[in-house]
Structures are given as structure tokens and as C-alpha cells.
Coordinates of C-alpha atoms in Angstrom, one line a residue:
X1 CA 0.0 0.0 0.0
X2 CA 1.4 3.4 -1.0
X3 CA 2.2 5.8 1.8
X4 CA 1.1 9.4 1.3
X5 CA 3.7 12.1 1.5
X6 CA 1.6 14.1 3.9
X7 CA -1.9 14.2 5.2
X8 CA -3.3 16.4 7.9
X9 CA -5.9 13.8 8.7
X10 CA -3.3 11.1 9.1
X11 CA -1.5 13.3 11.6
X12 CA -4.7 13.9 13.5
X13 CA -5.4 10.2 13.6
X14 CA -2.0 9.4 14.9
X15 CA -2.5 12.0 17.7
X16 CA -6.0 10.6 18.3
X17 CA -7.5 14.1 18.1
X18 CA -9.4 13.3 14.8
X19 CA -13.1 13.7 15.5
X20 CA -15.0 10.5 14.7
X21 CA -18.7 10.4 13.8
X22 CA -20.6 7.1 13.8
X23 CA -23.9 7.1 12.0
X24 CA -26.3 4.4 13.3
X25 CA -26.1 3.5 16.9
X26 CA -27.3 0.0 16.9
X27 CA -25.6 -3.4 17.5
X28 CA -22.7 -2.3 15.2
X29 CA -22.4 1.5 15.7
X30 CA -22.7 1.7 19.5
X31 CA -19.8 -0.7 20.3
X32 CA -17.7 0.8 17.5
X33 CA -18.2 4.3 18.8
X34 CA -17.3 3.1 22.3
X35 CA -14.1 1.5 21.0
X36 CA -12.9 4.7 19.4
X37 CA -13.8 6.7 22.5
X38 CA -12.0 4.3 24.7
X39 CA -8.9 4.6 22.4
X40 CA -8.9 8.4 23.1
X41 CA -10.8 9.8 20.1
X42 CA -13.6 12.4 20.5
X43 CA -16.7 10.5 19.2
X44 CA -20.1 11.8 18.1
X45 CA -22.9 9.3 17.4
X46 CA -25.6 10.3 15.0
X47 CA -29.0 8.5 14.8
X48 CA -32.5 9.4 13.9
X49 CA -33.8 7.5 17.0
X50 CA -34.1 10.1 19.8
X51 CA -34.5 7.3 22.3
X52 CA -31.0 6.1 21.7
X53 CA -29.6 9.6 22.0
X54 CA -31.3 10.1 25.4
X55 CA -30.0 6.7 26.6
X56 CA -26.4 7.5 25.7
X57 CA -26.6 10.9 27.3
X58 CA -27.9 9.2 30.5
X59 CA -25.1 6.6 30.2
X60 CA -27.7 3.8 29.9
X61 CA -27.1 0.9 27.5
X62 CA -30.1 -0.3 25.4
X63 CA -28.3 -3.4 24.1
X64 CA -28.2 -6.4 26.5
X65 CA -24.6 -7.5 25.9
X66 CA -23.2 -4.0 26.2
X67 CA -23.0 -3.0 29.9
X68 CA -24.0 0.5 31.1
X69 CA -20.9 1.1 33.2
X70 CA -18.4 1.8 30.4
X71 CA -21.0 3.6 28.4
X72 CA -21.8 5.8 31.4
X73 CA -18.1 6.6 31.9
X74 CA -17.6 7.6 28.3
X75 CA -20.7 9.7 28.3
X76 CA -19.9 11.4 31.6
X77 CA -16.4 12.3 30.5
X78 CA -17.6 13.8 27.2
X79 CA -15.6 11.3 25.1
X80 CA -18.8 9.9 23.6
X81 CA -21.6 12.2 22.6
X82 CA -24.7 11.6 20.5
X83 CA -27.1 13.7 18.5
X84 CA -29.9 13.6 15.9
X85 CA -28.5 16.6 14.1
X86 CA -26.7 15.4 11.0
X87 CA -25.3 18.9 10.4
X88 CA -22.8 18.0 13.1
X89 CA -21.2 15.7 10.5
X90 CA -19.5 18.8 9.1
X91 CA -17.4 19.0 12.3
X92 CA -16.3 15.4 12.0
X93 CA -13.0 14.4 10.5
X94 CA -14.0 10.7 10.0
X95 CA -17.6 9.5 9.5
X96 CA -18.4 5.8 9.7
X97 CA -21.8 4.7 8.4
X98 CA -23.4 1.7 10.2
X99 CA -27.0 1.6 9.0
X100 CA -29.3 -1.4 8.2
X101 CA -29.4 -3.0 4.8
X102 CA -32.5 -5.3 4.9
X103 CA -34.3 -7.0 2.0
X104 CA -37.4 -5.7 0.3
X105 CA -40.6 -7.8 0.3
X106 CA -39.4 -9.4 -3.0
X107 CA -36.1 -10.3 -1.4
X108 CA -34.0 -7.7 -3.2
X109 CA -31.5 -5.3 -1.6
X110 CA -33.1 -2.4 0.2
X111 CA -30.6 0.5 -0.1
X112 CA -33.0 3.1 1.4
X113 CA -31.1 3.5 4.6
X114 CA -27.7 4.0 2.9
X115 CA -29.3 6.4 0.4
X116 CA -31.1 8.5 3.1
X117 CA -27.8 8.6 5.1
X118 CA -25.8 9.7 2.1
X119 CA -28.3 12.4 1.3
X120 CA -28.3 13.6 4.9
X121 CA -24.5 13.8 4.9
X122 CA -24.0 15.2 1.4
X123 CA -24.5 18.9 2.3
X124 CA -21.9 18.7 5.0
X125 CA -19.0 17.0 3.1
X126 CA -15.9 19.1 3.3
X127 CA -12.3 18.6 1.9
X128 CA -10.1 16.2 3.9
X129 CA -12.8 14.1 5.5
X130 CA -12.9 10.3 5.6
X131 CA -16.2 8.4 5.0
X132 CA -16.4 4.7 5.6
X133 CA -19.4 2.4 4.9
X134 CA -19.7 -0.6 7.2
X135 CA -23.2 -1.8 6.3
X136 CA -23.3 -5.3 4.7
X137 CA -24.1 -5.0 1.1
X138 CA -23.4 -6.1 -2.5
X139 CA -20.1 -5.4 -4.2
X140 CA -20.1 -2.0 -5.8
X141 CA -22.4 -0.2 -3.3
X142 CA -19.7 2.1 -1.9
X143 CA -18.7 3.3 -5.4
X144 CA -22.1 3.1 -7.2
X145 CA -24.5 4.3 -4.4
X146 CA -22.7 6.2 -1.7
X147 CA -19.9 7.9 -3.7
X148 CA -22.3 9.8 -6.0
X149 CA -24.3 11.1 -3.1
X150 CA -21.3 12.4 -1.2
X151 CA -20.0 14.0 -4.4
X152 CA -23.2 16.0 -5.0
X153 CA -21.6 19.3 -4.0
X154 CA -18.7 18.9 -6.4
X155 CA -16.0 17.4 -4.2
X156 CA -14.5 14.2 -5.5
X157 CA -13.7 10.9 -3.7
X158 CA -10.0 10.1 -3.7
X159 CA -9.1 13.7 -4.5
X160 CA -11.0 15.9 -2.1
X161 CA -12.1 13.4 0.5
X162 CA -11.4 9.8 1.4
X163 CA -13.8 6.9 0.9
X164 CA -13.6 3.3 2.1
X165 CA -15.6 0.2 3.0
X166 CA -14.9 -1.9 6.1
X167 CA -17.5 -4.6 6.8
X168 CA -18.9 -5.0 10.3
X169 CA -18.2 -8.3 11.9
X170 CA -20.2 -8.1 15.1
X171 CA -21.4 -11.2 16.8
X172 CA -23.7 -10.2 19.7
X173 CA -23.2 -12.2 22.8
X174 CA -19.9 -13.8 21.7
X175 CA -17.7 -13.9 24.8
X176 CA -14.5 -14.8 22.8
X177 CA -14.4 -11.9 20.4
X178 CA -15.6 -8.2 20.5
X179 CA -15.3 -5.1 18.3
X180 CA -11.7 -4.5 19.4
X181 CA -10.4 -8.0 18.8
X182 CA -12.1 -9.1 15.6
X183 CA -9.8 -8.5 12.6
X184 CA -11.0 -5.5 10.5
X185 CA -11.0 -5.7 6.7
X186 CA -10.5 -2.3 5.1
X187 CA -10.7 -1.5 1.4
X188 CA -10.4 2.0 0.0
X189 CA -11.6 3.8 -3.2
X190 CA -7.9 4.5 -3.8
X191 CA -4.6 3.5 -2.1
X192 CA -4.6 6.8 -0.2
X193 CA -8.2 6.2 1.0
X194 CA -7.1 2.7 2.1
X195 CA -4.2 4.1 4.0
X196 CA -6.1 6.6 6.0
X197 CA -9.0 4.3 6.8
X198 CA -6.6 1.6 7.9
X199 CA -4.8 4.1 10.1
X200 CA -8.0 5.1 11.8
X201 CA -9.1 1.5 12.6
X202 CA -5.5 0.6 13.5
X203 CA -5.6 3.3 16.2
X204 CA -8.5 1.7 18.0
X205 CA -8.7 -2.0 17.0
X206 CA -6.2 -4.9 17.4
X207 CA -5.8 -6.0 13.8
X208 CA -6.4 -4.4 10.4
X209 CA -6.6 -6.4 7.2
X210 CA -6.1 -4.1 4.2
X211 CA -7.5 -5.2 0.8
X212 CA -7.1 -3.7 -2.7
X213 CA -10.5 -2.2 -3.1
X214 CA -14.0 -1.5 -1.7
X215 CA -15.4 -4.2 -3.9
X216 CA -13.1 -6.8 -2.4
X217 CA -14.0 -5.8 1.1
X218 CA -17.7 -5.9 0.3
X219 CA -17.5 -9.3 -1.3
X220 CA -15.3 -10.7 1.5
X221 CA -18.1 -10.0 3.9
X222 CA -20.7 -11.7 1.7
X223 CA -18.4 -14.7 1.3
X224 CA -17.8 -15.3 5.0
X225 CA -21.6 -15.2 5.7
X226 CA -22.7 -17.1 2.7
X227 CA -20.2 -19.8 3.7
X228 CA -22.2 -20.2 6.9
X229 CA -25.5 -20.0 5.1
X230 CA -24.7 -22.8 2.7
X231 CA -23.4 -25.1 5.3
X232 CA -26.3 -24.5 7.6
X233 CA -28.7 -25.1 4.7
X234 CA -26.9 -28.4 4.1
X235 CA -27.3 -29.5 7.7
X236 CA -30.9 -28.3 7.8
X237 CA -31.7 -30.5 4.9
X238 CA -29.8 -33.4 6.6
X239 CA -32.0 -32.8 9.6
X240 CA -35.2 -33.2 7.6
X241 CA -33.8 -36.4 6.1
X242 CA -32.8 -37.8 9.5
X243 CA -36.2 -37.1 10.8
X244 CA -37.7 -39.3 8.1
X245 CA -35.1 -42.0 8.7
X246 CA -35.7 -41.8 12.5
X247 CA -32.0 -40.9 13.1
X248 CA -30.9 -38.2 15.5
X249 CA -29.1 -35.6 13.4
X250 CA -27.4 -34.1 16.5
X251 CA -25.8 -37.5 17.3
X252 CA -24.7 -37.7 13.7
X253 CA -23.0 -34.3 13.8
X254 CA -21.4 -35.1 17.1
X255 CA -19.9 -38.3 15.7
X256 CA -18.7 -36.6 12.5
X257 CA -17.1 -33.8 14.6
X258 CA -14.6 -36.3 16.1
X259 CA -12.7 -36.3 12.7
X260 CA -9.7 -34.1 13.4
X261 CA -9.4 -32.8 9.8
X262 CA -11.6 -31.9 6.9
X263 CA -14.8 -31.4 8.8
X264 CA -16.3 -28.3 10.5
X265 CA -19.6 -28.8 12.5
X266 CA -22.6 -26.7 11.6
X267 CA -25.9 -27.1 13.4
X268 CA -29.6 -27.1 12.3
X269 CA -32.2 -24.8 13.7
X270 CA -35.7 -23.3 13.0
X271 CA -34.3 -20.9 10.4
X272 CA -31.7 -18.3 10.1
X273 CA -31.6 -15.0 12.1
X274 CA -29.5 -12.0 12.5
X275 CA -28.9 -9.2 10.1
X276 CA -26.3 -10.9 7.8
X277 CA -26.6 -14.6 7.2
X278 CA -30.3 -14.7 6.2
X279 CA -29.9 -11.7 3.9
X280 CA -26.4 -11.9 2.3
X281 CA -27.1 -14.7 -0.2
X282 CA -29.8 -12.6 -1.8
X283 CA -27.6 -9.5 -2.0
X284 CA -25.0 -11.5 -4.0
X285 CA -27.5 -13.4 -6.2
X286 CA -29.2 -10.1 -7.1
X287 CA -25.9 -8.4 -8.1
X288 CA -24.8 -11.5 -10.0
X289 CA -27.7 -11.2 -12.4
X290 CA -26.2 -7.9 -13.6
X291 CA -23.3 -10.0 -14.9
X292 CA -25.6 -12.7 -16.5
X293 CA -24.6 -15.1 -13.8
X294 CA -27.0 -17.4 -12.0
X295 CA -25.8 -18.4 -8.5
X296 CA -27.8 -21.6 -8.3
X297 CA -26.0 -23.2 -5.4
X298 CA -26.2 -20.0 -3.2
X299 CA -29.9 -19.4 -4.1
X300 CA -30.7 -23.0 -3.2
X301 CA -29.1 -22.7 0.2
X302 CA -31.1 -19.5 0.8
X303 CA -34.3 -21.2 -0.1
X304 CA -33.7 -24.2 2.1
X305 CA -33.1 -21.9 5.1
X306 CA -36.1 -19.7 4.3
X307 CA -38.3 -22.8 4.3
X308 CA -37.3 -24.0 7.8
X309 CA -40.1 -22.1 9.7
X310 CA -42.6 -24.0 7.6
X311 CA -40.9 -27.3 8.5
X312 CA -41.1 -26.4 12.2
X313 CA -44.8 -25.7 12.0
X314 CA -45.3 -29.0 10.2
X315 CA -43.4 -30.9 12.9
X316 CA -45.5 -29.0 15.5
X317 CA -48.7 -30.2 13.8
X318 CA -47.4 -33.8 13.8
X319 CA -46.5 -33.7 17.5
X320 CA -49.9 -32.4 18.4
X321 CA -51.5 -35.0 16.1
X322 CA -49.8 -37.8 18.1
X323 CA -51.6 -36.4 21.1
X324 CA -54.9 -36.5 19.2
X325 CA -55.0 -32.7 18.9
X326 CA -55.1 -30.2 16.0
X327 CA -53.0 -27.0 15.7
X328 CA -56.2 -25.0 15.2
X329 CA -57.2 -23.9 18.7
X330 CA -54.2 -25.4 20.4
X331 CA -52.5 -23.4 23.1
X332 CA -48.9 -23.1 22.1
X333 CA -46.0 -21.6 24.2
X334 CA -43.0 -20.5 22.2
X335 CA -39.7 -20.4 24.2
X336 CA -37.4 -17.8 22.7
X337 CA -38.0 -14.8 20.4
X338 CA -34.4 -13.6 19.9
X339 CA -32.6 -15.1 16.9
X340 CA -30.0 -16.8 19.1
X341 CA -29.3 -17.7 22.7
X342 CA -28.6 -15.3 25.5
X343 CA -29.1 -12.0 23.5
X344 CA -32.0 -9.6 22.9
X345 CA -31.3 -9.2 19.2
X346 CA -34.5 -9.7 17.2
X347 CA -33.2 -9.0 13.7
X348 CA -34.6 -11.5 11.2
X349 CA -35.4 -13.9 14.0
X350 CA -37.1 -17.1 12.6
X351 CA -39.2 -17.1 15.8
X352 CA -41.3 -14.3 14.5
X353 CA -42.0 -16.1 11.2
X354 CA -42.8 -19.3 13.0
X355 CA -45.2 -17.5 15.4
X356 CA -46.9 -15.8 12.5
X357 CA -47.4 -19.1 10.7
X358 CA -48.8 -20.7 13.8
X359 CA -51.2 -17.9 14.4
X360 CA -52.4 -18.1 10.7
X361 CA -53.2 -21.8 11.3
X362 CA -55.3 -20.9 14.4
X363 CA -53.0 -21.6 17.3
X364 CA -53.5 -19.7 20.5
X365 CA -50.0 -18.3 21.0
X366 CA -48.0 -17.2 24.0
X367 CA -44.2 -16.7 24.3
X368 CA -41.5 -16.5 26.9
X369 CA -38.1 -14.8 26.5
X370 CA -36.1 -13.5 29.4
X371 CA -34.4 -11.0 27.1
X372 CA -37.3 -9.8 25.0
X373 CA -40.1 -8.6 27.2
X374 CA -42.4 -7.4 24.4
X375 CA -43.0 -8.0 20.7
X376 CA -44.4 -5.3 18.5
X377 CA -45.7 -5.1 15.0
X378 CA -43.3 -4.6 12.1
X379 CA -41.2 -6.3 9.5
X380 CA -44.0 -8.8 8.6
X381 CA -44.9 -9.5 12.2
X382 CA -48.4 -8.3 13.0
X383 CA -49.0 -9.1 16.7
X384 CA -48.5 -7.2 19.9
X385 CA -47.4 -9.7 22.6
X386 CA -45.8 -9.7 26.1
X387 CA -43.5 -12.4 27.4
X388 CA -45.3 -14.6 29.9
X389 CA -43.7 -16.0 33.0
X390 CA -42.3 -19.5 32.8
X391 CA -43.6 -21.4 35.8
X392 CA -43.8 -25.1 36.5
X393 CA -47.4 -24.8 37.6
X394 CA -48.6 -23.2 34.3
X395 CA -46.7 -25.3 31.8
X396 CA -49.4 -27.9 31.8
X397 CA -51.9 -25.4 30.6
X398 CA -50.3 -25.4 27.1
X399 CA -51.0 -28.1 24.5
X400 CA -47.4 -27.7 23.2
X401 CA -44.2 -26.0 24.1
X402 CA -42.0 -25.0 21.2
X403 CA -38.3 -24.3 21.9
X404 CA -37.1 -21.8 19.3
X405 CA -34.2 -20.2 21.2
X406 CA -32.1 -22.2 23.6
X407 CA -31.4 -19.5 26.2
X408 CA -29.1 -20.8 28.9
X409 CA -31.1 -19.8 31.9
X410 CA -34.2 -21.9 31.1
X411 CA -34.6 -25.2 33.0
X412 CA -35.3 -27.6 30.1
X413 CA -35.7 -30.6 32.4
X414 CA -38.5 -28.8 34.1
X415 CA -40.1 -27.9 30.8
X416 CA -40.0 -31.5 29.6
X417 CA -41.3 -32.8 32.9
X418 CA -44.3 -30.4 33.1
X419 CA -45.3 -29.9 29.5
X420 CA -47.7 -32.1 27.6
X421 CA -45.7 -31.9 24.3
X422 CA -42.3 -30.4 23.5
X423 CA -41.0 -29.5 20.1
X424 CA -37.3 -28.9 20.3
X425 CA -35.6 -27.0 17.3
X426 CA -32.3 -26.4 19.1
X427 CA -31.5 -29.7 20.8
X428 CA -31.9 -27.9 24.1
X429 CA -33.3 -31.0 25.7
X430 CA -30.3 -33.2 24.9
X431 CA -29.4 -33.8 28.5
X432 CA -32.9 -34.6 29.7
X433 CA -33.9 -38.2 30.2
X434 CA -37.2 -38.1 32.1
X435 CA -40.1 -37.5 29.8
X436 CA -38.2 -38.0 26.5
X437 CA -41.2 -39.5 24.9
X438 CA -42.9 -36.1 25.0
X439 CA -40.1 -34.5 22.9
X440 CA -40.3 -34.1 19.1
X441 CA -37.1 -32.8 17.4
X442 CA -37.8 -30.2 14.7

């Protein structure tokens, strides 16, 4: 990577007095902003959600796995501030964009959040600034979508301001890795852009991985998530086959995992959740059509995983049928609404799709999740619900208990003992022996 002869911004980054703005204060933006503030940079968070701004000003975390104590310290010291006023971006030396990139109803990329952010920032772009996009997206987004928006006032990327892409790699609830320790891929619009962006991340994070372009960085993010998507689809399909063959797929995976080379275990579930893995395949397949390329393998994996909620509902109907009951009118308790264990993250959670399908078939639904006290309408979910207590004396009131998220602090032995029927999509009951005849794997 070529080193620039001189750059005032590089000097400010090295001194840690470059002002860093983070747009989007969710699961990605908040911990990233905190990491830069803890490294000594003055940080300003920007978000349209006034609730988040108020929480940050009070030093209160609104994300379960981020404790309030360090946030409170950063807020109290003035190292981390937050605002809804996007005009403040003009005062920032570096602006990092961490906004959602969901799918449309027809499963095509929804660029609206990136476009709205670019339009909001455009009037405030000034010479010498650095703009970095972190939102997961298709290769070409930084140059084709964001760059023209930031250049609206005549300034040019790579000449008047710096532009780069660095994919977020957050894994909420992961106790082994965090924002500071996960290697950071960085690809710039030009070598100079790459150098400045890498210097910024290198000043706050443990390891930076420079690549040759924004497109390489964008596609690297898709590849690492599509890798998981494809393998999860394969094992989900294997699970459905094992059910027909009356073989325990979890035992099969455990046995295969003893091979010390050439095998990596992936595990089945009720469907994919989180912001990236359920979405990324469709971002790439959409972009591939522009090049007259049909990504059959990737699309098939995406379709298999999208169909898993329907399979779970079918297995629930079968389990009730064994008990001489129908799903229509049955009282069903769903355990878990978050997309994975021990977090409060609801993004693309398969639980919501499964609950919707159950309700459409006439089930009388309740749910329990210690981390998600309420469910609200939105993103295809049309119910307002509150988490009910999980008590031994009330479990018998339900015709079926459906385990959708295997939170660690739920007593699954008690659930199996007291419930009439249990449908387990996560192998959460693997250590339970008493009452195994009640459990249906799904």
C-alpha cells in the first residue's frame, strides 16, 4: 500500500484528536463508537432515534450484551456524545456509516437507509474528510450508491475526501471476540483512501486487514456469511432427512465432529436469524444477475433456510396429532424470540416467522423470552405480545411448548417434565432423560 507524502488527517489520527462520527447507533455502531472513544478519540454518534440519544446521554445501555458502566463513563467524560442533528457531520474528520441493509418484500437489496444517510451527509461534506461504509451490502455499493451522493456538491472521492468500505463483523453475545479483537477488513476507493482508513481502525482495534478495493472488502463480507448460510442449509436438509429416517441428526453431527481434519460442524435450527446470514445470499445473487450469472448453489441454500419455519410448523402439527389434537385452537407456548441464545437481538429472527405461521393456522399463542419482554408489529410481524412467566405450575396449561431459542437460563428438564408436548428445534433437551417420549425434534 502506497504511503502518502503528507496528510493532515493522518497526523490527527496518529495524535488521536481526529473527530470520529458514527452514523447508526445499533448493534454495530454503538460498540464501534465506544471502541474509538476508549482509544482516546472524541466521538459523536448520529442517529434518527431520539430514544437512543437520550439513553447515551444518561449513560444507559439499550443493548443487552453492552454493559451500562463503560458507556456511562464515556458519556460522563464527554468522550462519547450523541445527536440527531446530521449537520454535526461537518465537524467530524471521520464519518463511519453503520445503517441497516435489509431486504425488500421481494427479497431484493433495500438501499434506502444508505441512500437516506448519504443524502443527509451530502450537504456537510468538506475537503479532507474520511467516509467509511460498514453496512453489509453487495459489491459496488460504496462506489455506485454512496460515492455519487457524497460528491453532489462537487467534491470528488479520492481527490478531495477519502472513501472506504470496512465490513462490520459483530457477533452479539460472543464472549470470545468483540469489536476491538475481531480483525477489521478495510478496502479504500484509492490507495490513499485505504491508508487513511486503515490508520483510523488501527488506532483503536487490534488488527487491520487491508485489501485492494472497496469491492473486495464488500464481497469478502458476503463470502464469509454465505459460507455459513450454505453449510447451515446443508445440515438443515440433513436434519429433515434424518427425521424421516428416524435418526438423531445431532448425534450424527457429534460423531462426525470427532474427525480431526476436513470437517467443521454446523448445526440445524428453526431458520436463520441476525442481520447478515439470512440476507447476504440474496444480495449477491441479485448483483450476480447484472453479470448474467445465476448463483444456483447459493440461491438453493437461501431457499432451504427460508423454508425452515414451515418445516417447524409442520413438525408441531405432527407432534400435536400424536396427542390427538389439532393445531387450530391449540394453546402453544414459544420459548425464545431472539434469533440466538442469551441475547436480545430480534433482527430477522425465525421465531417471528414461526409464530406468524402458527397464528395463521389458528394456534392460541404465548411466548416466553427473558431478554425480549415485548414483541411489536413490524417487519412482517403483525402481533403485539408480552412475554409470559415460565412457571412449572402453568406449563401444563399449554398443549405444546415449542423451543425456538435455547437460552441458557431456562430449565429444560422442568419444561419437559411439566409440558404435555415439547417440540425442540435447538437440541436444548439433549441432556434430559425423564419425559423424553414427549419431545419431538424439529
